[in-house]
Amino acid sequence: LPRVATERAMQLSGPQIPKGKLLPAMHPPVIVKRTYVPVSCKKTAAGGLLFDFGQNMAGFFEVTLRGRAGQKVRLSAVEKLDQDGQPLPCCNTWCRYILVGDTEEMWRPRFTYQAGRWLHVQPDDEERELPEVVGVRAYSVTSSAQDTGNFSCSDVRLMQVHYLIVKAA
C-alpha cells in the first residue's frame, strides 16, 4: 500500500500502544507559589466584574459562583486596561464555565494557566445577567526549582524589572 494509505489505515485501526521508555520528568514540578485575593472590584461596560489582584502574575484564577442551572460565564485574564479603566484584550484566551445551579460552585482550570493582574468575569455572549460571584482567588505558579544567585545594579529601571520578574514568578 502507498504510505498515505498505510498511515490512514493505522489511524482507523484505533489507538496504538506507545513505544519507547517512560522517563521521569527532568525538571522540578510547577507549584503554586503565592495566593492572592482581590484588592478591588468594579463593574465593566460589558456587564461583568473586573477583579484587581494588585500584582501581575502567571497562574490561574478560581471563582465561586451561585446561579441558575445552565447559566454561562466567561473568565478572562487581563494584563492591561484602556484609558477608561476597561479591560483591554491582548489575546483571545478565556474560559467558559456553565453552572450546575442550586448551590455554590467553585471552579478553576486544571490544565492551563494565564497571565494577568485582573480577572474579568462576564456573562457569556448568550447570557444577559451575571451569576452571584461569591469569591475569587488567584494562584501564582512557577517552577519549584530553588532560587539561586542574586542580581544588583545601579540602574533603577533594571532593578524594578528584576523585582517585577521575581514577584511575578
Coordinates of C-alpha atoms in Angstrom, one line a residue:
L1 CA 0.0 0.0 0.0
P2 CA 1.1 3.6 -0.5
R3 CA 2.5 5.3 2.6
V4 CA -0.6 7.7 2.9
A5 CA -3.0 4.7 2.7
T6 CA -0.9 2.8 5.4
E7 CA -1.0 5.8 7.7
R8 CA -4.8 6.2 7.2
A9 CA -5.3 2.5 7.9
M10 CA -3.3 2.9 11.2
Q11 CA -5.5 5.9 12.2
L12 CA -8.7 3.9 11.6
S13 CA -7.5 0.8 13.5
G14 CA -7.6 2.5 16.9
P15 CA -5.1 3.7 19.4
Q16 CA -1.6 2.4 19.2
I17 CA 0.4 1.3 22.2
P18 CA 3.1 3.9 23.0
K19 CA 6.6 2.9 22.2
G20 CA 9.8 3.9 24.0
K21 CA 10.8 4.1 27.6
L22 CA 8.9 6.2 30.1
L23 CA 11.3 8.5 31.9
P24 CA 10.8 10.7 34.9
A25 CA 10.5 14.5 34.5
M26 CA 13.9 16.2 34.2
H27 CA 12.7 19.5 35.7
P28 CA 11.2 20.3 39.1
P29 CA 7.3 20.4 39.1
V30 CA 5.3 23.6 38.7
I31 CA 3.8 24.7 42.1
V32 CA 1.6 27.4 43.5
K33 CA 3.9 29.9 44.9
R34 CA 1.5 32.6 46.1
T35 CA -2.2 33.1 46.6
Y36 CA -3.8 36.5 46.0
V37 CA -7.2 37.9 46.9
P38 CA -8.7 40.9 45.1
V39 CA -7.7 44.3 46.3
S40 CA -10.7 45.8 44.4
C41 CA -13.6 45.0 42.2
K42 CA -15.5 47.2 39.7
K43 CA -18.3 46.8 37.1
T44 CA -17.3 46.8 33.5
A45 CA -19.1 48.2 30.4
A46 CA -19.6 44.6 29.2
G47 CA -21.8 43.9 32.2
G48 CA -19.2 42.0 34.1
L49 CA -16.9 42.4 37.1
L50 CA -13.2 43.3 37.0
F51 CA -11.2 41.9 40.0
D52 CA -7.8 43.6 40.6
F53 CA -5.3 41.4 42.4
G54 CA -2.8 44.2 42.6
Q55 CA 0.0 42.2 41.0
N56 CA 0.6 40.9 37.5
M57 CA 1.3 37.1 37.6
A58 CA 1.4 33.9 35.7
G59 CA -1.1 31.5 37.2
F60 CA -4.8 30.6 37.3
F61 CA -7.9 32.1 38.8
E62 CA -10.5 30.4 41.0
V63 CA -14.1 31.6 41.2
T64 CA -17.0 30.6 43.4
L65 CA -20.4 31.3 41.9
R66 CA -24.1 30.9 42.7
G67 CA -26.6 30.9 39.9
R68 CA -29.2 29.0 37.9
A69 CA -28.5 25.8 36.1
G70 CA -27.1 26.3 32.6
Q71 CA -26.0 29.9 33.2
K72 CA -22.7 30.6 31.4
V73 CA -19.9 32.9 32.4
R74 CA -16.7 33.9 30.6
L75 CA -13.5 34.3 32.6
S76 CA -10.6 36.2 31.1
A77 CA -7.2 37.2 32.5
V78 CA -6.4 40.8 31.7
E79 CA -3.0 42.4 31.6
K80 CA -3.9 46.0 30.6
L81 CA -6.8 48.5 30.9
D82 CA -7.8 51.1 28.4
Q83 CA -7.9 54.8 29.2
D84 CA -11.3 54.4 30.8
G85 CA -10.2 51.6 33.0
Q86 CA -11.9 48.9 31.0
P87 CA -10.3 45.5 30.1
L88 CA -8.1 45.7 27.1
P89 CA -7.9 42.3 25.4
C90 CA -4.3 41.4 24.4
C91 CA -5.1 37.8 23.2
N92 CA -8.2 35.8 22.7
T93 CA -7.9 33.4 25.5
W94 CA -10.7 32.8 28.0
C95 CA -12.5 30.0 29.9
R96 CA -16.2 29.3 29.9
Y97 CA -18.0 27.8 32.9
I98 CA -21.6 26.5 32.8
L99 CA -23.3 26.4 36.2
V100 CA -24.9 23.3 37.5
G101 CA -27.2 25.5 39.6
D102 CA -29.0 25.4 43.0
T103 CA -25.7 25.5 45.0
E104 CA -22.4 27.3 45.4
E105 CA -19.9 26.2 42.8
M106 CA -16.2 26.6 42.8
W107 CA -14.2 26.4 39.5
R108 CA -10.7 26.8 38.4
P109 CA -8.8 25.4 35.3
R110 CA -7.0 22.2 35.8
F111 CA -4.8 22.1 32.6
T112 CA -3.9 25.6 31.8
Y113 CA -2.8 28.9 33.2
Q114 CA -2.9 32.5 32.1
A115 CA -1.1 35.8 32.8
G116 CA -2.6 39.0 34.1
R117 CA -3.3 41.3 37.0
W118 CA -7.1 41.4 36.6
L119 CA -9.8 38.8 36.2
H120 CA -12.8 39.8 34.1
V121 CA -15.9 37.8 35.0
Q122 CA -18.7 38.5 32.5
P123 CA -21.9 36.9 31.2
D124 CA -21.3 34.7 28.2
D125 CA -22.5 36.1 24.8
E126 CA -25.9 34.4 25.2
E127 CA -26.4 35.5 28.8
R128 CA -27.7 38.8 30.0
E129 CA -27.0 38.5 33.7
L130 CA -24.1 37.5 35.8
P131 CA -24.5 34.9 38.5
E132 CA -23.6 35.9 42.0
V133 CA -19.8 35.9 42.5
V134 CA -19.3 34.6 46.0
G135 CA -15.5 34.5 46.0
V136 CA -12.4 34.9 43.8
R137 CA -8.7 34.0 44.2
A138 CA -5.6 34.0 42.1
Y139 CA -2.8 31.5 42.3
S140 CA 0.7 32.4 41.0
V141 CA 2.5 29.4 39.7
T142 CA 6.2 28.8 38.9
S143 CA 8.8 26.1 38.9
S144 CA 9.7 24.6 42.3
A145 CA 13.4 24.9 41.4
Q146 CA 15.4 26.6 44.2
D147 CA 16.3 30.2 43.6
T148 CA 20.0 30.7 43.3
G149 CA 22.1 33.8 42.9
N150 CA 21.1 37.4 43.0
F151 CA 21.0 40.5 40.9
S152 CA 22.0 44.0 41.6
C153 CA 22.9 47.1 39.6
S154 CA 22.9 50.9 39.7
D155 CA 20.2 51.3 37.1
V156 CA 16.9 51.7 39.0
R157 CA 14.8 50.7 36.0
L158 CA 16.6 47.3 35.7
M159 CA 16.2 46.8 39.4
Q160 CA 12.5 47.4 39.1
V161 CA 12.3 45.0 36.1
H162 CA 14.1 42.4 38.2
Y163 CA 11.7 42.9 41.1
L164 CA 8.7 42.5 38.8
I165 CA 10.1 39.3 37.4
V166 CA 10.8 37.8 40.8
K167 CA 7.5 39.0 42.2
A168 CA 5.5 37.6 39.2
A169 CA 7.3 34.3 39.1

